[in-house]
Amino acid sequence: VQLQASGGGLVQAGGSLRLACAASGRTLRSYHMGWFRQAPGKEREFVAAVSRSFSTYYADSVKGRFAISRDNAKNTVYLEMNSLKPEDTAVYYCAASTNVVLTTSRLYSSWGQGTQVTVSS
């Protein structure tokens, strides 16, 4: 499956952004989907995931502020980000997996190209 992430940008602290990840090549319903992020000089980290059965999982750092959802009819996964903080600044990647462990990046088989999110203080 090919993934295309979009929706990043520059926003002030406290603001909101909505990222989208559009899939092509195969139907999204076959995959668990995740969002990861990587800040300069840091390792890629798990942000959120939604399983094929629509269960959701979040990193503690974003719980209560971010919401992941999927629309299988549109072959798209979303990440709604609210109350953004400067420490949320990173390149955000969407990824697809058939593995039931959803928080480990190396278990994801397909990755989008990333979209930059910058939060100013």
GROMACS .gro file of N, CA and C in nm, residues 14-54:
model
  123
   14GLY      N    1  -0.118   2.604   2.131
   14GLY     CA    2  -0.259   2.606   2.164
   14GLY      C    3  -0.350   2.586   2.044
   15GLY      N    4  -0.292   2.591   1.926
   15GLY     CA    5  -0.371   2.576   1.804
   15GLY      C    6  -0.396   2.431   1.768
   16SER      N    7  -0.455   2.412   1.650
   16SER     CA    8  -0.495   2.279   1.605
   16SER      C    9  -0.454   2.256   1.461
   17LEU      N   10  -0.431   2.131   1.429
   17LEU     CA   11  -0.408   2.087   1.292
   17LEU      C   12  -0.472   1.951   1.272
   18ARG      N   13  -0.507   1.922   1.149
   18ARG     CA   14  -0.560   1.790   1.116
   18ARG      C   15  -0.476   1.730   1.005
   19LEU      N   16  -0.409   1.621   1.035
   19LEU     CA   17  -0.330   1.550   0.936
   19LEU      C   18  -0.417   1.443   0.870
   20ALA      N   19  -0.388   1.417   0.744
   20ALA     CA   20  -0.456   1.312   0.671
   20ALA      C   21  -0.353   1.220   0.607
   21CYS      N   22  -0.387   1.095   0.597
   21CYS     CA   23  -0.301   0.996   0.533
   21CYS      C   24  -0.387   0.918   0.435
   22ALA      N   25  -0.365   0.942   0.307
   22ALA     CA   26  -0.443   0.876   0.203
   22ALA      C   27  -0.369   0.754   0.151
   23ALA      N   28  -0.440   0.644   0.141
   23ALA     CA   29  -0.380   0.519   0.095
   23ALA      C   30  -0.423   0.489  -0.047
   24SER      N   31  -0.334   0.426  -0.120
   24SER     CA   32  -0.366   0.381  -0.256
   24SER      C   33  -0.298   0.247  -0.280
   25GLY      N   34  -0.345   0.177  -0.377
   25GLY     CA   35  -0.284   0.050  -0.411
   25GLY      C   36  -0.356  -0.068  -0.348
   26ARG      N   37  -0.392  -0.053  -0.222
   26ARG     CA   38  -0.466  -0.157  -0.153
   26ARG      C   39  -0.565  -0.090  -0.059
   27THR      N   40  -0.668  -0.163  -0.022
   27THR     CA   41  -0.769  -0.107   0.067
   27THR      C   42  -0.715  -0.092   0.208
   28LEU      N   43  -0.748   0.018   0.269
   28LEU     CA   44  -0.698   0.050   0.403
   28LEU      C   45  -0.751  -0.047   0.508
   29ARG      N   46  -0.867  -0.107   0.482
   29ARG     CA   47  -0.929  -0.190   0.586
   29ARG      C   48  -0.846  -0.314   0.618
   30SER      N   49  -0.747  -0.344   0.532
   30SER     CA   50  -0.662  -0.461   0.557
   30SER      C   51  -0.553  -0.434   0.660
   31TYR      N   52  -0.537  -0.307   0.700
   31TYR     CA   53  -0.422  -0.267   0.782
   31TYR      C   54  -0.462  -0.200   0.913
   32HIS      N   55  -0.376  -0.220   1.010
   32HIS     CA   56  -0.373  -0.133   1.127
   32HIS      C   57  -0.292  -0.009   1.084
   33MET      N   58  -0.328   0.105   1.134
   33MET     CA   59  -0.263   0.229   1.091
   33MET      C   60  -0.207   0.305   1.210
   34GLY      N   61  -0.091   0.366   1.187
   34GLY     CA   62  -0.028   0.441   1.296
   34GLY      C   63   0.028   0.575   1.249
   35TRP      N   64   0.046   0.663   1.343
   35TRP     CA   65   0.117   0.789   1.322
   35TRP      C   66   0.239   0.789   1.414
   36PHE      N   67   0.350   0.828   1.357
   36PHE     CA   68   0.474   0.843   1.431
   36PHE      C   69   0.529   0.983   1.403
   37ARG      N   70   0.623   1.027   1.484
   37ARG     CA   71   0.685   1.157   1.458
   37ARG      C   72   0.832   1.151   1.492
   38GLN      N   73   0.906   1.239   1.427
   38GLN     CA   74   1.049   1.246   1.451
   38GLN      C   75   1.092   1.391   1.454
   39ALA      N   76   1.143   1.433   1.568
   39ALA     CA   77   1.196   1.568   1.584
   39ALA      C   78   1.345   1.567   1.552
   40PRO      N   79   1.402   1.680   1.516
   40PRO     CA   80   1.545   1.686   1.483
   40PRO      C   81   1.631   1.633   1.597
   41GLY      N   82   1.722   1.542   1.564
   41GLY     CA   83   1.812   1.488   1.663
   41GLY      C   84   1.752   1.383   1.755
   42LYS      N   85   1.627   1.346   1.729
   42LYS     CA   86   1.561   1.248   1.815
   42LYS      C   87   1.518   1.127   1.733
   43GLU      N   88   1.491   1.017   1.803
   43GLU     CA   89   1.443   0.898   1.736
   43GLU      C   90   1.295   0.912   1.702
   44ARG      N   91   1.254   0.835   1.603
   44ARG     CA   92   1.112   0.833   1.568
   44ARG      C   93   1.034   0.774   1.684
   45GLU      N   94   0.921   0.836   1.717
   45GLU     CA   95   0.842   0.789   1.829
   45GLU      C   96   0.696   0.769   1.791
   46PHE      N   97   0.634   0.677   1.860
   46PHE     CA   98   0.494   0.647   1.840
   46PHE      C   99   0.407   0.762   1.888
   47VAL      N  100   0.304   0.792   1.811
   47VAL     CA  101   0.208   0.897   1.849
   47VAL      C  102   0.070   0.836   1.875
   48ALA      N  103   0.017   0.766   1.775
   48ALA     CA  104  -0.118   0.711   1.787
   48ALA      C  105  -0.135   0.600   1.685
   49ALA      N  106  -0.231   0.512   1.712
   49ALA     CA  107  -0.262   0.404   1.619
   49ALA      C  108  -0.409   0.370   1.628
   50VAL      N  109  -0.462   0.320   1.516
   50VAL     CA  110  -0.599   0.271   1.513
   50VAL      C  111  -0.597   0.134   1.445
   51SER      N  112  -0.656   0.037   1.511
   51SER     CA  113  -0.654  -0.099   1.459
   51SER      C  114  -0.758  -0.117   1.349
   52ARG      N  115  -0.755  -0.233   1.287
   52ARG     CA  116  -0.854  -0.265   1.184
   52ARG      C  117  -0.995  -0.264   1.243
   53SER      N  118  -1.004  -0.295   1.372
   53SER     CA  119  -1.135  -0.298   1.440
   53SER      C  120  -1.167  -0.166   1.508
   54PHE      N  121  -1.092  -0.061   1.474
   54PHE     CA  122  -1.117   0.076   1.519
   54PHE      C  123  -1.079   0.101   1.665
   0.00000   0.00000   0.00000
